[in-house]
Amino acid sequence: GKKTSSYLWAIFEGRRVSSEYIDAVVQARDVANHGLYVLSIHPWHLYVDCQGNQFGKDQARKNLENLESIFSQLKQMQGIHILRQNEYLEAWLEKEDSN
C-alpha cells in the first residue's frame, strides 16, 4: 500500500479513508509497545482544503463525522489510549524522574 501519514488532512479532502488511519494506529500499537502515535489536525482542516477553499456545510459535517468515527473506533480498542501530547509527555517525564 501507499505510505500513510498521521496527518489527518488527507481524509477531509477525500484522498484517504478512516480505515487507513485505524490500520496505521493498530500496526503501530503492535510494533511499538507503549509508543506514541500522533494524529495531527488543525481545527480549520475540517472547514478548508489545502488550497484555502472553504468546504460546504455538508462536507464540513462529513469531515467532523469522519474525525469522530476515527476516535470512537480507537477508544474501543485494547491497548490504545487517546490523550493529548502534553499529557503523554508529562507522564513520560514523571516516569523518568522516578527512575
PDB file of N, CA and C in Angstrom:
ATOM      1  N   GLY A   1       0.817  -1.195   0.000  1.00  0.00           N
ATOM      2  CA  GLY A   1       0.000   0.000   0.000  1.00  0.00           C
ATOM      3  C   GLY A   1       0.852   1.246   0.000  1.00  0.00           C
ATOM      4  N   LYS A   2       0.172   2.370  -0.075  1.00  0.00           N
ATOM      5  CA  LYS A   2       0.893   3.634  -0.086  1.00  0.00           C
ATOM      6  C   LYS A   2       1.219   4.085   1.327  1.00  0.00           C
ATOM      7  N   LYS A   3       2.261   4.881   1.446  1.00  0.00           N
ATOM      8  CA  LYS A   3       2.711   5.392   2.733  1.00  0.00           C
ATOM      9  C   LYS A   3       1.587   6.201   3.389  1.00  0.00           C
ATOM     10  N   THR A   4       1.402   6.006   4.688  1.00  0.00           N
ATOM     11  CA  THR A   4       0.369   6.716   5.425  1.00  0.00           C
ATOM     12  C   THR A   4       1.005   7.708   6.384  1.00  0.00           C
ATOM     13  N   SER A   5       0.581   8.938   6.293  1.00  0.00           N
ATOM     14  CA  SER A   5       0.982   9.965   7.241  1.00  0.00           C
ATOM     15  C   SER A   5      -0.068  10.026   8.337  1.00  0.00           C
ATOM     16  N   SER A   6       0.327  10.452   9.500  1.00  0.00           N
ATOM     17  CA  SER A   6      -0.653  10.581  10.581  1.00  0.00           C
ATOM     18  C   SER A   6      -1.340  11.939  10.542  1.00  0.00           C
ATOM     19  N   TYR A   7      -1.061  12.700   9.524  1.00  0.00           N
ATOM     20  CA  TYR A   7      -1.702  13.993   9.344  1.00  0.00           C
ATOM     21  C   TYR A   7      -3.077  13.760   8.735  1.00  0.00           C
ATOM     22  N   LEU A   8      -4.123  14.215   9.386  1.00  0.00           N
ATOM     23  CA  LEU A   8      -5.497  13.870   9.009  1.00  0.00           C
ATOM     24  C   LEU A   8      -6.070  14.666   7.838  1.00  0.00           C
ATOM     25  N   TRP A   9      -5.352  15.638   7.346  1.00  0.00           N
ATOM     26  CA  TRP A   9      -5.872  16.482   6.286  1.00  0.00           C
ATOM     27  C   TRP A   9      -6.362  15.676   5.085  1.00  0.00           C
ATOM     28  N   ALA A  10      -5.639  14.644   4.713  1.00  0.00           N
ATOM     29  CA  ALA A  10      -5.987  13.863   3.511  1.00  0.00           C
ATOM     30  C   ALA A  10      -7.379  13.241   3.586  1.00  0.00           C
ATOM     31  N   ILE A  11      -7.826  12.862   4.763  1.00  0.00           N
ATOM     32  CA  ILE A  11      -9.156  12.257   4.880  1.00  0.00           C
ATOM     33  C   ILE A  11     -10.238  13.284   4.571  1.00  0.00           C
ATOM     34  N   PHE A  12     -10.006  14.527   4.956  1.00  0.00           N
ATOM     35  CA  PHE A  12     -11.012  15.560   4.743  1.00  0.00           C
ATOM     36  C   PHE A  12     -11.101  15.983   3.281  1.00  0.00           C
ATOM     37  N   GLU A  13     -10.053  15.694   2.529  1.00  0.00           N
ATOM     38  CA  GLU A  13     -10.048  16.031   1.105  1.00  0.00           C
ATOM     39  C   GLU A  13     -10.365  14.819   0.235  1.00  0.00           C
ATOM     40  N   GLY A  14     -10.744  13.716   0.863  1.00  0.00           N
ATOM     41  CA  GLY A  14     -11.142  12.534   0.110  1.00  0.00           C
ATOM     42  C   GLY A  14      -9.994  11.720  -0.453  1.00  0.00           C
ATOM     43  N   ARG A  15      -8.768  11.982  -0.008  1.00  0.00           N
ATOM     44  CA  ARG A  15      -7.613  11.232  -0.504  1.00  0.00           C
ATOM     45  C   ARG A  15      -7.291  10.030   0.373  1.00  0.00           C
ATOM     46  N   ARG A  16      -7.936   9.912   1.503  1.00  0.00           N
ATOM     47  CA  ARG A  16      -7.781   8.789   2.431  1.00  0.00           C
ATOM     48  C   ARG A  16      -9.139   8.428   2.998  1.00  0.00           C
ATOM     49  N   VAL A  17      -9.221   7.230   3.580  1.00  0.00           N
ATOM     50  CA  VAL A  17     -10.441   6.815   4.281  1.00  0.00           C
ATOM     51  C   VAL A  17     -10.064   6.514   5.730  1.00  0.00           C
ATOM     52  N   SER A  18     -11.046   6.574   6.608  1.00  0.00           N
ATOM     53  CA  SER A  18     -10.773   6.433   8.042  1.00  0.00           C
ATOM     54  C   SER A  18     -10.096   5.109   8.386  1.00  0.00           C
ATOM     55  N   SER A  19     -10.432   4.054   7.672  1.00  0.00           N
ATOM     56  CA  SER A  19      -9.839   2.746   7.985  1.00  0.00           C
ATOM     57  C   SER A  19      -8.321   2.748   7.812  1.00  0.00           C
ATOM     58  N   GLU A  20      -7.789   3.589   6.932  1.00  0.00           N
ATOM     59  CA  GLU A  20      -6.337   3.656   6.759  1.00  0.00           C
ATOM     60  C   GLU A  20      -5.660   4.186   8.022  1.00  0.00           C
ATOM     61  N   TYR A  21      -6.288   5.148   8.672  1.00  0.00           N
ATOM     62  CA  TYR A  21      -5.730   5.687   9.915  1.00  0.00           C
ATOM     63  C   TYR A  21      -5.860   4.681  11.048  1.00  0.00           C
ATOM     64  N   ILE A  22      -6.999   4.014  11.105  1.00  0.00           N
ATOM     65  CA  ILE A  22      -7.207   2.984  12.131  1.00  0.00           C
ATOM     66  C   ILE A  22      -6.156   1.889  11.970  1.00  0.00           C
ATOM     67  N   ASP A  23      -5.968   1.406  10.751  1.00  0.00           N
ATOM     68  CA  ASP A  23      -4.983   0.355  10.485  1.00  0.00           C
ATOM     69  C   ASP A  23      -3.571   0.795  10.866  1.00  0.00           C
ATOM     70  N   ALA A  24      -3.222   2.046  10.572  1.00  0.00           N
ATOM     71  CA  ALA A  24      -1.884   2.548  10.897  1.00  0.00           C
ATOM     72  C   ALA A  24      -1.663   2.578  12.406  1.00  0.00           C
ATOM     73  N   VAL A  25      -2.670   2.997  13.158  1.00  0.00           N
ATOM     74  CA  VAL A  25      -2.545   3.037  14.616  1.00  0.00           C
ATOM     75  C   VAL A  25      -2.424   1.621  15.177  1.00  0.00           C
ATOM     76  N   VAL A  26      -3.228   0.705  14.677  1.00  0.00           N
ATOM     77  CA  VAL A  26      -3.175  -0.684  15.147  1.00  0.00           C
ATOM     78  C   VAL A  26      -1.812  -1.293  14.841  1.00  0.00           C
ATOM     79  N   GLN A  27      -1.302  -1.049  13.652  1.00  0.00           N
ATOM     80  CA  GLN A  27       0.015  -1.574  13.287  1.00  0.00           C
ATOM     81  C   GLN A  27       1.093  -0.989  14.208  1.00  0.00           C
ATOM     82  N   ALA A  28       1.020   0.300  14.478  1.00  0.00           N
ATOM     83  CA  ALA A  28       1.995   0.928  15.375  1.00  0.00           C
ATOM     84  C   ALA A  28       1.880   0.355  16.781  1.00  0.00           C
ATOM     85  N   ARG A  29       0.658   0.130  17.239  1.00  0.00           N
ATOM     86  CA  ARG A  29       0.444  -0.446  18.575  1.00  0.00           C
ATOM     87  C   ARG A  29       1.113  -1.812  18.672  1.00  0.00           C
ATOM     88  N   ASP A  30       0.985  -2.605  17.632  1.00  0.00           N
ATOM     89  CA  ASP A  30       1.526  -3.958  17.648  1.00  0.00           C
ATOM     90  C   ASP A  30       3.050  -3.981  17.579  1.00  0.00           C
ATOM     91  N   VAL A  31       3.651  -2.917  17.059  1.00  0.00           N
ATOM     92  CA  VAL A  31       5.102  -2.863  16.891  1.00  0.00           C
ATOM     93  C   VAL A  31       5.784  -2.107  18.030  1.00  0.00           C
ATOM     94  N   ALA A  32       5.200  -1.007  18.458  1.00  0.00           N
ATOM     95  CA  ALA A  32       5.849  -0.120  19.431  1.00  0.00           C
ATOM     96  C   ALA A  32       5.072  -0.103  20.736  1.00  0.00           C
ATOM     97  N   ASN A  33       5.353  -1.054  21.594  1.00  0.00           N
ATOM     98  CA  ASN A  33       4.668  -1.152  22.881  1.00  0.00           C
ATOM     99  C   ASN A  33       4.876   0.128  23.686  1.00  0.00           C
ATOM    100  N   HIS A  34       3.802   0.745  24.107  1.00  0.00           N
ATOM    101  CA  HIS A  34       3.802   1.990  24.886  1.00  0.00           C
ATOM    102  C   HIS A  34       4.382   3.167  24.107  1.00  0.00           C
ATOM    103  N   GLY A  35       4.385   3.080  22.794  1.00  0.00           N
ATOM    104  CA  GLY A  35       4.875   4.174  21.969  1.00  0.00           C
ATOM    105  C   GLY A  35       3.811   5.245  21.782  1.00  0.00           C
ATOM    106  N   LEU A  36       4.200   6.302  21.136  1.00  0.00           N
ATOM    107  CA  LEU A  36       3.303   7.422  20.876  1.00  0.00           C
ATOM    108  C   LEU A  36       3.049   7.509  19.382  1.00  0.00           C
ATOM    109  N   TYR A  37       1.797   7.498  18.999  1.00  0.00           N
ATOM    110  CA  TYR A  37       1.402   7.689  17.604  1.00  0.00           C
ATOM    111  C   TYR A  37       0.570   8.959  17.568  1.00  0.00           C
ATOM    112  N   VAL A  38       1.005   9.923  16.801  1.00  0.00           N
ATOM    113  CA  VAL A  38       0.358  11.229  16.791  1.00  0.00           C
ATOM    114  C   VAL A  38      -0.531  11.369  15.565  1.00  0.00           C
ATOM    115  N   LEU A  39      -1.807  11.644  15.810  1.00  0.00           N
ATOM    116  CA  LEU A  39      -2.726  12.024  14.742  1.00  0.00           C
ATOM    117  C   LEU A  39      -2.812  13.540  14.787  1.00  0.00           C
ATOM    118  N   SER A  40      -2.441  14.182  13.698  1.00  0.00           N
ATOM    119  CA  SER A  40      -2.327  15.638  13.692  1.00  0.00           C
ATOM    120  C   SER A  40      -3.470  16.305  12.950  1.00  0.00           C
ATOM    121  N   ILE A  41      -3.937  17.403  13.516  1.00  0.00           N
ATOM    122  CA  ILE A  41      -5.007  18.170  12.882  1.00  0.00           C
ATOM    123  C   ILE A  41      -4.968  19.610  13.395  1.00  0.00           C
ATOM    124  N   HIS A  42      -5.284  20.512  12.508  1.00  0.00           N
ATOM    125  CA  HIS A  42      -5.604  21.887  12.879  1.00  0.00           C
ATOM    126  C   HIS A  42      -7.114  22.000  12.724  1.00  0.00           C
ATOM    127  N   PRO A  43      -7.792  22.677  13.613  1.00  0.00           N
ATOM    128  CA  PRO A  43      -9.258  22.752  13.520  1.00  0.00           C
ATOM    129  C   PRO A  43      -9.769  23.243  12.175  1.00  0.00           C
ATOM    130  N   TRP A  44      -9.049  24.129  11.532  1.00  0.00           N
ATOM    131  CA  TRP A  44      -9.525  24.653  10.255  1.00  0.00           C
ATOM    132  C   TRP A  44      -9.479  23.617   9.140  1.00  0.00           C
ATOM    133  N   HIS A  45      -8.749  22.522   9.331  1.00  0.00           N
ATOM    134  CA  HIS A  45      -8.737  21.456   8.318  1.00  0.00           C
ATOM    135  C   HIS A  45     -10.126  20.879   8.084  1.00  0.00           C
ATOM    136  N   LEU A  46     -10.985  20.986   9.068  1.00  0.00           N
ATOM    137  CA  LEU A  46     -12.356  20.495   8.916  1.00  0.00           C
ATOM    138  C   LEU A  46     -13.159  21.362   7.958  1.00  0.00           C
ATOM    139  N   TYR A  47     -12.716  22.589   7.753  1.00  0.00           N
ATOM    140  CA  TYR A  47     -13.522  23.566   7.022  1.00  0.00           C
ATOM    141  C   TYR A  47     -12.888  24.118   5.751  1.00  0.00           C
ATOM    142  N   VAL A  48     -11.575  23.908   5.562  1.00  0.00           N
ATOM    143  CA  VAL A  48     -10.862  24.495   4.426  1.00  0.00           C
ATOM    144  C   VAL A  48      -9.907  23.462   3.839  1.00  0.00           C
ATOM    145  N   ASP A  49      -9.845  23.371   2.501  1.00  0.00           N
ATOM    146  CA  ASP A  49      -8.914  22.424   1.877  1.00  0.00           C
ATOM    147  C   ASP A  49      -7.510  23.022   1.807  1.00  0.00           C
ATOM    148  N   CYS A  50      -6.557  22.247   1.289  1.00  0.00           N
ATOM    149  CA  CYS A  50      -5.159  22.690   1.285  1.00  0.00           C
ATOM    150  C   CYS A  50      -4.901  23.866   0.350  1.00  0.00           C
ATOM    151  N   GLN A  51      -5.827  24.169  -0.554  1.00  0.00           N
ATOM    152  CA  GLN A  51      -5.711  25.345  -1.412  1.00  0.00           C
ATOM    153  C   GLN A  51      -6.378  26.574  -0.789  1.00  0.00           C
ATOM    154  N   GLY A  52      -6.975  26.408   0.381  1.00  0.00           N
ATOM    155  CA  GLY A  52      -7.634  27.521   1.049  1.00  0.00           C
ATOM    156  C   GLY A  52      -9.096  27.689   0.673  1.00  0.00           C
ATOM    157  N   ASN A  53      -9.640  26.724  -0.071  1.00  0.00           N
ATOM    158  CA  ASN A  53     -11.053  26.786  -0.459  1.00  0.00           C
ATOM    159  C   ASN A  53     -11.925  26.250   0.668  1.00  0.00           C
ATOM    160  N   GLN A  54     -12.955  26.991   1.002  1.00  0.00           N
ATOM    161  CA  GLN A  54     -13.848  26.592   2.083  1.00  0.00           C
ATOM    162  C   GLN A  54     -14.733  25.430   1.651  1.00  0.00           C
ATOM    163  N   PHE A  55     -14.873  24.422   2.534  1.00  0.00           N
ATOM    164  CA  PHE A  55     -15.799  23.324   2.290  1.00  0.00           C
ATOM    165  C   PHE A  55     -17.223  23.815   2.513  1.00  0.00           C
ATOM    166  N   GLY A  56     -18.167  23.197   1.821  1.00  0.00           N
ATOM    167  CA  GLY A  56     -19.570  23.471   2.075  1.00  0.00           C
ATOM    168  C   GLY A  56     -19.986  22.870   3.409  1.00  0.00           C
ATOM    169  N   LYS A  57     -21.179  23.221   3.866  1.00  0.00           N
ATOM    170  CA  LYS A  57     -21.657  22.733   5.169  1.00  0.00           C
ATOM    171  C   LYS A  57     -21.734  21.214   5.220  1.00  0.00           C
ATOM    172  N   ASP A  58     -22.184  20.581   4.128  1.00  0.00           N
ATOM    173  CA  ASP A  58     -22.292  19.117   4.117  1.00  0.00           C
ATOM    174  C   ASP A  58     -20.925  18.461   4.238  1.00  0.00           C
ATOM    175  N   GLN A  59     -19.932  18.982   3.514  1.00  0.00           N
ATOM    176  CA  GLN A  59     -18.583  18.416   3.579  1.00  0.00           C
ATOM    177  C   GLN A  59     -17.968  18.647   4.956  1.00  0.00           C
ATOM    178  N   ALA A  60     -18.164  19.825   5.519  1.00  0.00           N
ATOM    179  CA  ALA A  60     -17.638  20.111   6.861  1.00  0.00           C
ATOM    180  C   ALA A  60     -18.253  19.163   7.885  1.00  0.00           C
ATOM    181  N   ARG A  61     -19.543  18.902   7.762  1.00  0.00           N
ATOM    182  CA  ARG A  61     -20.217  17.971   8.674  1.00  0.00           C
ATOM    183  C   ARG A  61     -19.657  16.556   8.483  1.00  0.00           C
ATOM    184  N   LYS A  62     -19.431  16.162   7.237  1.00  0.00           N
ATOM    185  CA  LYS A  62     -18.862  14.837   6.951  1.00  0.00           C
ATOM    186  C   LYS A  62     -17.445  14.729   7.533  1.00  0.00           C
ATOM    187  N   ASN A  63     -16.674  15.797   7.415  1.00  0.00           N
ATOM    188  CA  ASN A  63     -15.317  15.800   7.967  1.00  0.00           C
ATOM    189  C   ASN A  63     -15.334  15.591   9.475  1.00  0.00           C
ATOM    190  N   LEU A  64     -16.226  16.283  10.153  1.00  0.00           N
ATOM    191  CA  LEU A  64     -16.341  16.133  11.601  1.00  0.00           C
ATOM    192  C   LEU A  64     -16.788  14.717  11.962  1.00  0.00           C
ATOM    193  N   GLU A  65     -17.724  14.168  11.197  1.00  0.00           N
ATOM    194  CA  GLU A  65     -18.178  12.796  11.438  1.00  0.00           C
ATOM    195  C   GLU A  65     -17.038  11.802  11.240  1.00  0.00           C
ATOM    196  N   ASN A  66     -16.205  12.004  10.212  1.00  0.00           N
ATOM    197  CA  ASN A  66     -15.050  11.129   9.984  1.00  0.00           C
ATOM    198  C   ASN A  66     -14.082  11.189  11.159  1.00  0.00           C
ATOM    199  N   LEU A  67     -13.809  12.386  11.643  1.00  0.00           N
ATOM    200  CA  LEU A  67     -12.907  12.552  12.777  1.00  0.00           C
ATOM    201  C   LEU A  67     -13.467  11.868  14.022  1.00  0.00           C
ATOM    202  N   GLU A  68     -14.739  12.095  14.293  1.00  0.00           N
ATOM    203  CA  GLU A  68     -15.381  11.458  15.449  1.00  0.00           C
ATOM    204  C   GLU A  68     -15.377   9.942  15.318  1.00  0.00           C
ATOM    205  N   SER A  69     -15.569   9.441  14.111  1.00  0.00           N
ATOM    206  CA  SER A  69     -15.574   7.999  13.876  1.00  0.00           C
ATOM    207  C   SER A  69     -14.206   7.383  14.169  1.00  0.00           C
ATOM    208  N   ILE A  70     -13.162   8.041  13.714  1.00  0.00           N
ATOM    209  CA  ILE A  70     -11.807   7.540  13.959  1.00  0.00           C
ATOM    210  C   ILE A  70     -11.548   7.432  15.458  1.00  0.00           C
ATOM    211  N   PHE A  71     -11.816   8.503  16.190  1.00  0.00           N
ATOM    212  CA  PHE A  71     -11.552   8.487  17.630  1.00  0.00           C
ATOM    213  C   PHE A  71     -12.473   7.530  18.372  1.00  0.00           C
ATOM    214  N   SER A  72     -13.700   7.424  17.942  1.00  0.00           N
ATOM    215  CA  SER A  72     -14.640   6.494  18.572  1.00  0.00           C
ATOM    216  C   SER A  72     -14.160   5.054  18.425  1.00  0.00           C
ATOM    217  N   GLN A  73     -13.700   4.698  17.228  1.00  0.00           N
ATOM    218  CA  GLN A  73     -13.203   3.338  16.999  1.00  0.00           C
ATOM    219  C   GLN A  73     -11.936   3.074  17.804  1.00  0.00           C
ATOM    220  N   LEU A  74     -11.031   4.044  17.824  1.00  0.00           N
ATOM    221  CA  LEU A  74      -9.780   3.857  18.556  1.00  0.00           C
ATOM    222  C   LEU A  74     -10.015   3.725  20.055  1.00  0.00           C
ATOM    223  N   LYS A  75     -10.966   4.478  20.598  1.00  0.00           N
ATOM    224  CA  LYS A  75     -11.266   4.415  22.032  1.00  0.00           C
ATOM    225  C   LYS A  75     -11.710   3.026  22.463  1.00  0.00           C
ATOM    226  N   GLN A  76     -12.302   2.276  21.556  1.00  0.00           N
ATOM    227  CA  GLN A  76     -12.823   0.952  21.879  1.00  0.00           C
ATOM    228  C   GLN A  76     -11.771  -0.150  21.780  1.00  0.00           C
ATOM    229  N   MET A  77     -10.595   0.166  21.283  1.00  0.00           N
ATOM    230  CA  MET A  77      -9.572  -0.848  21.048  1.00  0.00           C
ATOM    231  C   MET A  77      -8.667  -1.022  22.258  1.00  0.00           C
ATOM    232  N   GLN A  78      -8.382  -2.277  22.555  1.00  0.00           N
ATOM    233  CA  GLN A  78      -7.498  -2.605  23.665  1.00  0.00           C
ATOM    234  C   GLN A  78      -6.075  -2.178  23.329  1.00  0.00           C
ATOM    235  N   GLY A  79      -5.400  -1.603  24.311  1.00  0.00           N
ATOM    236  CA  GLY A  79      -4.009  -1.215  24.126  1.00  0.00           C
ATOM    237  C   GLY A  79      -3.824   0.142  23.483  1.00  0.00           C
ATOM    238  N   ILE A  80      -4.904   0.864  23.274  1.00  0.00           N
ATOM    239  CA  ILE A  80      -4.824   2.199  22.684  1.00  0.00           C
ATOM    240  C   ILE A  80      -5.450   3.191  23.653  1.00  0.00           C
ATOM    241  N   HIS A  81      -4.706   4.221  23.958  1.00  0.00           N
ATOM    242  CA  HIS A  81      -5.178   5.273  24.851  1.00  0.00           C
ATOM    243  C   HIS A  81      -5.076   6.593  24.102  1.00  0.00           C
ATOM    244  N   ILE A  82      -6.147   7.334  24.084  1.00  0.00           N
ATOM    245  CA  ILE A  82      -6.153   8.619  23.394  1.00  0.00           C
ATOM    246  C   ILE A  82      -5.926   9.716  24.420  1.00  0.00           C
ATOM    247  N   LEU A  83      -4.891  10.501  24.190  1.00  0.00           N
ATOM    248  CA  LEU A  83      -4.606  11.613  25.058  1.00  0.00           C
ATOM    249  C   LEU A  83      -3.851  12.682  24.286  1.00  0.00           C
ATOM    250  N   ARG A  84      -3.822  13.851  24.846  1.00  0.00           N
ATOM    251  CA  ARG A  84      -3.108  14.955  24.219  1.00  0.00           C
ATOM    252  C   ARG A  84      -1.605  14.736  24.380  1.00  0.00           C
ATOM    253  N   GLN A  85      -0.831  15.310  23.466  1.00  0.00           N
ATOM    254  CA  GLN A  85       0.618  15.145  23.531  1.00  0.00           C
ATOM    255  C   GLN A  85       1.192  15.623  24.856  1.00  0.00           C
ATOM    256  N   ASN A  86       0.701  16.748  25.359  1.00  0.00           N
ATOM    257  CA  ASN A  86       1.254  17.265  26.611  1.00  0.00           C
ATOM    258  C   ASN A  86       1.012  16.294  27.765  1.00  0.00           C
ATOM    259  N   GLU A  87      -0.125  15.586  27.769  1.00  0.00           N
ATOM    260  CA  GLU A  87      -0.401  14.602  28.816  1.00  0.00           C
ATOM    261  C   GLU A  87       0.574  13.427  28.716  1.00  0.00           C
ATOM    262  N   TYR A  88       0.844  12.987  27.495  1.00  0.00           N
ATOM    263  CA  TYR A  88       1.795  11.894  27.284  1.00  0.00           C
ATOM    264  C   TYR A  88       3.182  12.304  27.783  1.00  0.00           C
ATOM    265  N   LEU A  89       3.609  13.505  27.400  1.00  0.00           N
ATOM    266  CA  LEU A  89       4.940  13.970  27.784  1.00  0.00           C
ATOM    267  C   LEU A  89       5.059  14.174  29.292  1.00  0.00           C
ATOM    268  N   GLU A  90       4.018  14.699  29.913  1.00  0.00           N
ATOM    269  CA  GLU A  90       4.044  14.867  31.368  1.00  0.00           C
ATOM    270  C   GLU A  90       4.173  13.517  32.066  1.00  0.00           C
ATOM    271  N   ALA A  91       3.439  12.523  31.617  1.00  0.00           N
ATOM    272  CA  ALA A  91       3.522  11.180  32.204  1.00  0.00           C
ATOM    273  C   ALA A  91       4.904  10.581  31.977  1.00  0.00           C
ATOM    274  N   TRP A  92       5.461  10.785  30.798  1.00  0.00           N
ATOM    275  CA  TRP A  92       6.790  10.270  30.484  1.00  0.00           C
ATOM    276  C   TRP A  92       7.835  10.926  31.371  1.00  0.00           C
ATOM    277  N   LEU A  93       7.732  12.247  31.545  1.00  0.00           N
ATOM    278  CA  LEU A  93       8.691  12.959  32.391  1.00  0.00           C
ATOM    279  C   LEU A  93       8.590  12.514  33.847  1.00  0.00           C
ATOM    280  N   GLU A  94       7.373  12.308  34.328  1.00  0.00           N
ATOM    281  CA  GLU A  94       7.190  11.821  35.699  1.00  0.00           C
ATOM    282  C   GLU A  94       7.829  10.449  35.868  1.00  0.00           C
ATOM    283  N   LYS A  95       7.665   9.597  34.875  1.00  0.00           N
ATOM    284  CA  LYS A  95       8.253   8.256  34.923  1.00  0.00           C
ATOM    285  C   LYS A  95       9.778   8.354  34.936  1.00  0.00           C
ATOM    286  N   GLU A  96      10.332   9.229  34.102  1.00  0.00           N
ATOM    287  CA  GLU A  96      11.784   9.406  34.052  1.00  0.00           C
ATOM    288  C   GLU A  96      12.312   9.956  35.377  1.00  0.00           C
ATOM    289  N   ASP A  97      11.578  10.898  35.964  1.00  0.00           N
ATOM    290  CA  ASP A  97      12.006  11.483  37.241  1.00  0.00           C
ATOM    291  C   ASP A  97      12.000  10.459  38.368  1.00  0.00           C
ATOM    292  N   SER A  98      11.091   9.492  38.296  1.00  0.00           N
ATOM    293  CA  SER A  98      11.005   8.479  39.356  1.00  0.00           C
ATOM    294  C   SER A  98      12.079   7.405  39.219  1.00  0.00           C
ATOM    295  N   ASN A  99      12.752   7.346  38.084  1.00  0.00           N
ATOM    296  CA  ASN A  99      13.815   6.340  37.875  1.00  0.00           C
ATOM    297  C   ASN A  99      15.117   6.803  38.411  1.00  0.00           C
TER     298      ASN A  99
END
